[in-house]
């Protein structure tokens, strides 16, 4: 049984049997709150928090305190691919928590040839790309260069070939 199916089955059984997990199973770490876009619906710029990247040693300290995890999500309000050590963080997670599914959400603009190459050389189970709408849709909400993001999604799908990972999910803000 695949890892994701097993995780979903365990979660379903816990819900049906009303049994809580003893430890958190999904960990989300916002590695940066910087972004290469300024979408009007995103609260990132209005939160009054200094814009910065998480220090790698801080990241390692956080990960060292996680005894196990089913999933680790490396995104929040920022664009994780702008972090200069993002892939070092993924490598550290893969080493420290080898059974965890590593995931992140991106606006897709940095999944150029080099970005895709780096994603494919690391064990990343899922990449979610956030866009304004389907290809060719006017990007008036805030995701400038949406067509670039869609081309990059195609590049990622082509790069992984018949490989199963990473799974690519699309999310869209509808306004």
PDB file of C-alpha atoms in Angstrom:
ATOM      1  CA  UNK A   1       0.000   0.000   0.000  1.00  0.00           C
ATOM      2  CA  UNK A   2       1.413   3.400  -1.001  1.00  0.00           C
ATOM      3  CA  UNK A   3       2.485   5.908   1.640  1.00  0.00           C
ATOM      4  CA  UNK A   4      -0.236   8.439   0.891  1.00  0.00           C
ATOM      5  CA  UNK A   5      -2.975   5.783   0.827  1.00  0.00           C
ATOM      6  CA  UNK A   6      -1.707   4.390   4.126  1.00  0.00           C
ATOM      7  CA  UNK A   7      -1.706   7.866   5.728  1.00  0.00           C
ATOM      8  CA  UNK A   8      -5.242   8.577   4.528  1.00  0.00           C
ATOM      9  CA  UNK A   9      -6.489   5.207   5.760  1.00  0.00           C
ATOM     10  CA  UNK A  10      -4.924   5.772   9.200  1.00  0.00           C
ATOM     11  CA  UNK A  11      -6.484   9.231   9.392  1.00  0.00           C
ATOM     12  CA  UNK A  12      -9.882   7.860   8.333  1.00  0.00           C
ATOM     13  CA  UNK A  13      -9.739   5.114  10.969  1.00  0.00           C
ATOM     14  CA  UNK A  14      -8.728   7.588  13.701  1.00  0.00           C
ATOM     15  CA  UNK A  15     -11.722   9.769  12.765  1.00  0.00           C
ATOM     16  CA  UNK A  16     -14.166   6.837  12.695  1.00  0.00           C
ATOM     17  CA  UNK A  17     -12.840   5.393  15.960  1.00  0.00           C
ATOM     18  CA  UNK A  18     -12.458   8.877  17.517  1.00  0.00           C
ATOM     19  CA  UNK A  19      -8.833   8.205  18.417  1.00  0.00           C
ATOM     20  CA  UNK A  20      -6.326  11.055  18.506  1.00  0.00           C
ATOM     21  CA  UNK A  21      -2.779  10.773  17.293  1.00  0.00           C
ATOM     22  CA  UNK A  22      -0.254  11.023  20.120  1.00  0.00           C
ATOM     23  CA  UNK A  23       2.025  13.277  18.100  1.00  0.00           C
ATOM     24  CA  UNK A  24       1.350  15.778  15.345  1.00  0.00           C
ATOM     25  CA  UNK A  25       1.422  13.992  12.028  1.00  0.00           C
ATOM     26  CA  UNK A  26       1.471  17.015   9.738  1.00  0.00           C
ATOM     27  CA  UNK A  27       4.063  19.699  10.399  1.00  0.00           C
ATOM     28  CA  UNK A  28       4.039  23.002   8.527  1.00  0.00           C
ATOM     29  CA  UNK A  29       7.140  25.167   8.595  1.00  0.00           C
ATOM     30  CA  UNK A  30       7.139  28.562   6.927  1.00  0.00           C
ATOM     31  CA  UNK A  31      10.743  28.797   5.742  1.00  0.00           C
ATOM     32  CA  UNK A  32      10.293  32.324   4.381  1.00  0.00           C
ATOM     33  CA  UNK A  33       7.652  34.988   4.309  1.00  0.00           C
ATOM     34  CA  UNK A  34       9.252  36.668   1.305  1.00  0.00           C
ATOM     35  CA  UNK A  35       7.550  36.402  -2.064  1.00  0.00           C
ATOM     36  CA  UNK A  36       8.245  37.394  -5.639  1.00  0.00           C
ATOM     37  CA  UNK A  37       4.603  38.525  -6.040  1.00  0.00           C
ATOM     38  CA  UNK A  38       2.350  41.019  -4.253  1.00  0.00           C
ATOM     39  CA  UNK A  39      -1.124  39.573  -4.734  1.00  0.00           C
ATOM     40  CA  UNK A  40      -3.826  41.882  -3.347  1.00  0.00           C
ATOM     41  CA  UNK A  41      -5.721  39.043  -1.617  1.00  0.00           C
ATOM     42  CA  UNK A  42      -2.630  37.797   0.256  1.00  0.00           C
ATOM     43  CA  UNK A  43      -2.371  39.102   3.839  1.00  0.00           C
ATOM     44  CA  UNK A  44       1.416  38.630   3.855  1.00  0.00           C
ATOM     45  CA  UNK A  45       2.193  42.321   3.388  1.00  0.00           C
ATOM     46  CA  UNK A  46      -0.366  43.477   5.947  1.00  0.00           C
ATOM     47  CA  UNK A  47       0.659  41.232   8.823  1.00  0.00           C
ATOM     48  CA  UNK A  48       3.199  43.633  10.315  1.00  0.00           C
ATOM     49  CA  UNK A  49       5.857  40.923  10.473  1.00  0.00           C
ATOM     50  CA  UNK A  50       9.422  41.539   9.283  1.00  0.00           C
ATOM     51  CA  UNK A  51       9.981  39.956   5.880  1.00  0.00           C
ATOM     52  CA  UNK A  52      12.812  37.434   6.067  1.00  0.00           C
ATOM     53  CA  UNK A  53      14.055  33.898   5.524  1.00  0.00           C
ATOM     54  CA  UNK A  54      14.325  31.347   8.316  1.00  0.00           C
ATOM     55  CA  UNK A  55      17.936  30.759   9.313  1.00  0.00           C
ATOM     56  CA  UNK A  56      19.128  27.252   8.374  1.00  0.00           C
ATOM     57  CA  UNK A  57      20.336  26.541  11.928  1.00  0.00           C
ATOM     58  CA  UNK A  58      16.904  27.507  13.262  1.00  0.00           C
ATOM     59  CA  UNK A  59      15.337  25.138  10.749  1.00  0.00           C
ATOM     60  CA  UNK A  60      17.652  22.313  11.798  1.00  0.00           C
ATOM     61  CA  UNK A  61      16.817  23.005  15.449  1.00  0.00           C
ATOM     62  CA  UNK A  62      13.089  22.755  14.735  1.00  0.00           C
ATOM     63  CA  UNK A  63      13.491  19.542  12.756  1.00  0.00           C
ATOM     64  CA  UNK A  64      15.652  18.015  15.517  1.00  0.00           C
ATOM     65  CA  UNK A  65      12.690  18.337  17.889  1.00  0.00           C
ATOM     66  CA  UNK A  66      10.288  16.451  15.599  1.00  0.00           C
ATOM     67  CA  UNK A  67      10.368  12.763  16.574  1.00  0.00           C
ATOM     68  CA  UNK A  68       8.329  11.702  13.544  1.00  0.00           C
ATOM     69  CA  UNK A  69       5.964  13.151  10.987  1.00  0.00           C
ATOM     70  CA  UNK A  70       3.786  11.824   8.215  1.00  0.00           C
ATOM     71  CA  UNK A  71       3.994  15.065   6.230  1.00  0.00           C
ATOM     72  CA  UNK A  72       6.138  18.175   6.370  1.00  0.00           C
ATOM     73  CA  UNK A  73       4.872  21.183   4.436  1.00  0.00           C
ATOM     74  CA  UNK A  74       7.540  23.794   3.708  1.00  0.00           C
ATOM     75  CA  UNK A  75       5.367  26.774   2.882  1.00  0.00           C
ATOM     76  CA  UNK A  76       3.151  29.404   4.414  1.00  0.00           C
ATOM     77  CA  UNK A  77       2.461  32.930   3.196  1.00  0.00           C
ATOM     78  CA  UNK A  78       5.803  33.258   1.418  1.00  0.00           C
ATOM     79  CA  UNK A  79       7.217  31.692  -1.751  1.00  0.00           C
ATOM     80  CA  UNK A  80       9.515  28.899  -0.501  1.00  0.00           C
ATOM     81  CA  UNK A  81      11.610  28.782  -3.672  1.00  0.00           C
ATOM     82  CA  UNK A  82      12.979  32.288  -2.976  1.00  0.00           C
ATOM     83  CA  UNK A  83      14.765  30.923   0.120  1.00  0.00           C
ATOM     84  CA  UNK A  84      18.439  30.490  -0.858  1.00  0.00           C
ATOM     85  CA  UNK A  85      18.716  27.265   1.203  1.00  0.00           C
ATOM     86  CA  UNK A  86      15.319  25.752   0.428  1.00  0.00           C
ATOM     87  CA  UNK A  87      16.774  22.624  -1.173  1.00  0.00           C
ATOM     88  CA  UNK A  88      19.277  22.221   1.687  1.00  0.00           C
ATOM     89  CA  UNK A  89      16.226  22.183   3.969  1.00  0.00           C
ATOM     90  CA  UNK A  90      14.548  19.525   1.836  1.00  0.00           C
ATOM     91  CA  UNK A  91      17.730  17.419   1.886  1.00  0.00           C
ATOM     92  CA  UNK A  92      17.965  17.775   5.676  1.00  0.00           C
ATOM     93  CA  UNK A  93      14.343  16.683   6.081  1.00  0.00           C
ATOM     94  CA  UNK A  94      14.867  13.696   3.795  1.00  0.00           C
ATOM     95  CA  UNK A  95      17.823  12.660   5.928  1.00  0.00           C
ATOM     96  CA  UNK A  96      16.331  13.371   9.366  1.00  0.00           C
ATOM     97  CA  UNK A  97      12.723  12.204   8.682  1.00  0.00           C
ATOM     98  CA  UNK A  98      13.040   9.709   5.816  1.00  0.00           C
ATOM     99  CA  UNK A  99       9.451   8.484   6.149  1.00  0.00           C
ATOM    100  CA  UNK A 100       7.900  11.941   5.939  1.00  0.00           C
ATOM    101  CA  UNK A 101       6.221  13.223   2.823  1.00  0.00           C
ATOM    102  CA  UNK A 102       7.793  16.578   1.890  1.00  0.00           C
ATOM    103  CA  UNK A 103       5.486  19.087   0.196  1.00  0.00           C
ATOM    104  CA  UNK A 104       5.322  22.764  -0.663  1.00  0.00           C
ATOM    105  CA  UNK A 105       3.154  25.316  -2.407  1.00  0.00           C
ATOM    106  CA  UNK A 106       4.577  27.724  -4.971  1.00  0.00           C
ATOM    107  CA  UNK A 107       3.345  30.340  -7.415  1.00  0.00           C
ATOM    108  CA  UNK A 108       5.288  28.416 -10.068  1.00  0.00           C
ATOM    109  CA  UNK A 109       7.318  31.317 -11.406  1.00  0.00           C
ATOM    110  CA  UNK A 110      10.626  29.918 -10.128  1.00  0.00           C
ATOM    111  CA  UNK A 111      10.066  26.449 -11.580  1.00  0.00           C
ATOM    112  CA  UNK A 112      12.250  27.305 -14.551  1.00  0.00           C
ATOM    113  CA  UNK A 113      14.670  24.688 -15.920  1.00  0.00           C
ATOM    114  CA  UNK A 114      17.005  25.013 -12.931  1.00  0.00           C
ATOM    115  CA  UNK A 115      14.137  25.009 -10.421  1.00  0.00           C
ATOM    116  CA  UNK A 116      12.626  21.884 -11.938  1.00  0.00           C
ATOM    117  CA  UNK A 117      16.010  20.157 -11.998  1.00  0.00           C
ATOM    118  CA  UNK A 118      16.464  20.860  -8.290  1.00  0.00           C
ATOM    119  CA  UNK A 119      12.935  19.725  -7.403  1.00  0.00           C
ATOM    120  CA  UNK A 120      13.472  16.459  -9.279  1.00  0.00           C
ATOM    121  CA  UNK A 121      16.800  15.703  -7.634  1.00  0.00           C
ATOM    122  CA  UNK A 122      15.224  15.805  -4.147  1.00  0.00           C
ATOM    123  CA  UNK A 123      12.589  13.560  -2.635  1.00  0.00           C
ATOM    124  CA  UNK A 124       9.549  15.838  -2.778  1.00  0.00           C
ATOM    125  CA  UNK A 125       6.195  14.085  -2.814  1.00  0.00           C
ATOM    126  CA  UNK A 126       3.921  16.951  -3.813  1.00  0.00           C
ATOM    127  CA  UNK A 127       4.238  20.377  -5.396  1.00  0.00           C
ATOM    128  CA  UNK A 128       1.115  22.534  -5.322  1.00  0.00           C
ATOM    129  CA  UNK A 129       1.107  25.414  -7.798  1.00  0.00           C
ATOM    130  CA  UNK A 130      -1.186  28.330  -6.999  1.00  0.00           C
ATOM    131  CA  UNK A 131      -2.542  30.185 -10.040  1.00  0.00           C
ATOM    132  CA  UNK A 132      -5.371  32.614 -10.829  1.00  0.00           C
ATOM    133  CA  UNK A 133      -7.093  30.280 -13.267  1.00  0.00           C
ATOM    134  CA  UNK A 134      -6.600  28.025 -16.286  1.00  0.00           C
ATOM    135  CA  UNK A 135      -3.973  28.686 -18.974  1.00  0.00           C
ATOM    136  CA  UNK A 136      -4.790  31.814 -20.962  1.00  0.00           C
ATOM    137  CA  UNK A 137      -7.048  33.152 -18.206  1.00  0.00           C
ATOM    138  CA  UNK A 138      -6.543  36.874 -17.531  1.00  0.00           C
ATOM    139  CA  UNK A 139      -4.367  37.205 -14.451  1.00  0.00           C
ATOM    140  CA  UNK A 140      -5.994  40.278 -12.960  1.00  0.00           C
ATOM    141  CA  UNK A 141      -6.056  39.075  -9.347  1.00  0.00           C
ATOM    142  CA  UNK A 142      -2.346  39.320  -8.744  1.00  0.00           C
ATOM    143  CA  UNK A 143      -0.492  36.390 -10.285  1.00  0.00           C
ATOM    144  CA  UNK A 144       1.366  38.242 -12.972  1.00  0.00           C
ATOM    145  CA  UNK A 145       2.988  36.088 -15.617  1.00  0.00           C
ATOM    146  CA  UNK A 146       0.482  33.305 -15.052  1.00  0.00           C
ATOM    147  CA  UNK A 147       1.309  31.848 -18.462  1.00  0.00           C
ATOM    148  CA  UNK A 148       4.915  31.482 -17.264  1.00  0.00           C
ATOM    149  CA  UNK A 149       3.662  29.503 -14.265  1.00  0.00           C
ATOM    150  CA  UNK A 150       1.628  27.192 -16.514  1.00  0.00           C
ATOM    151  CA  UNK A 151       4.623  26.625 -18.820  1.00  0.00           C
ATOM    152  CA  UNK A 152       6.669  25.799 -15.730  1.00  0.00           C
ATOM    153  CA  UNK A 153       4.032  23.293 -14.579  1.00  0.00           C
ATOM    154  CA  UNK A 154       4.329  21.625 -17.975  1.00  0.00           C
ATOM    155  CA  UNK A 155       8.126  21.651 -17.615  1.00  0.00           C
ATOM    156  CA  UNK A 156       7.846  19.945 -14.210  1.00  0.00           C
ATOM    157  CA  UNK A 157       5.440  17.315 -15.525  1.00  0.00           C
ATOM    158  CA  UNK A 158       7.664  16.632 -18.543  1.00  0.00           C
ATOM    159  CA  UNK A 159      10.774  16.519 -16.351  1.00  0.00           C
ATOM    160  CA  UNK A 160       9.373  13.900 -14.037  1.00  0.00           C
ATOM    161  CA  UNK A 161       8.321  11.815 -17.058  1.00  0.00           C
ATOM    162  CA  UNK A 162       6.641   8.597 -16.072  1.00  0.00           C
ATOM    163  CA  UNK A 163       7.948   9.020 -12.540  1.00  0.00           C
ATOM    164  CA  UNK A 164       5.308   9.199  -9.879  1.00  0.00           C
ATOM    165  CA  UNK A 165       6.859  12.043  -7.919  1.00  0.00           C
ATOM    166  CA  UNK A 166       6.393  14.768  -7.335  1.00  0.00           C
ATOM    167  CA  UNK A 167       2.646  14.787  -7.637  1.00  0.00           C
ATOM    168  CA  UNK A 168       1.582  18.146  -9.033  1.00  0.00           C
ATOM    169  CA  UNK A 169      -1.563  19.790  -7.739  1.00  0.00           C
ATOM    170  CA  UNK A 170      -3.083  23.049  -8.935  1.00  0.00           C
ATOM    171  CA  UNK A 171      -4.912  25.421  -6.625  1.00  0.00           C
ATOM    172  CA  UNK A 172      -6.658  28.568  -7.675  1.00  0.00           C
ATOM    173  CA  UNK A 173      -8.044  31.580  -5.876  1.00  0.00           C
ATOM    174  CA  UNK A 174     -11.468  32.394  -7.249  1.00  0.00           C
ATOM    175  CA  UNK A 175     -12.604  35.992  -6.780  1.00  0.00           C
TER     176      UNK A 175
END
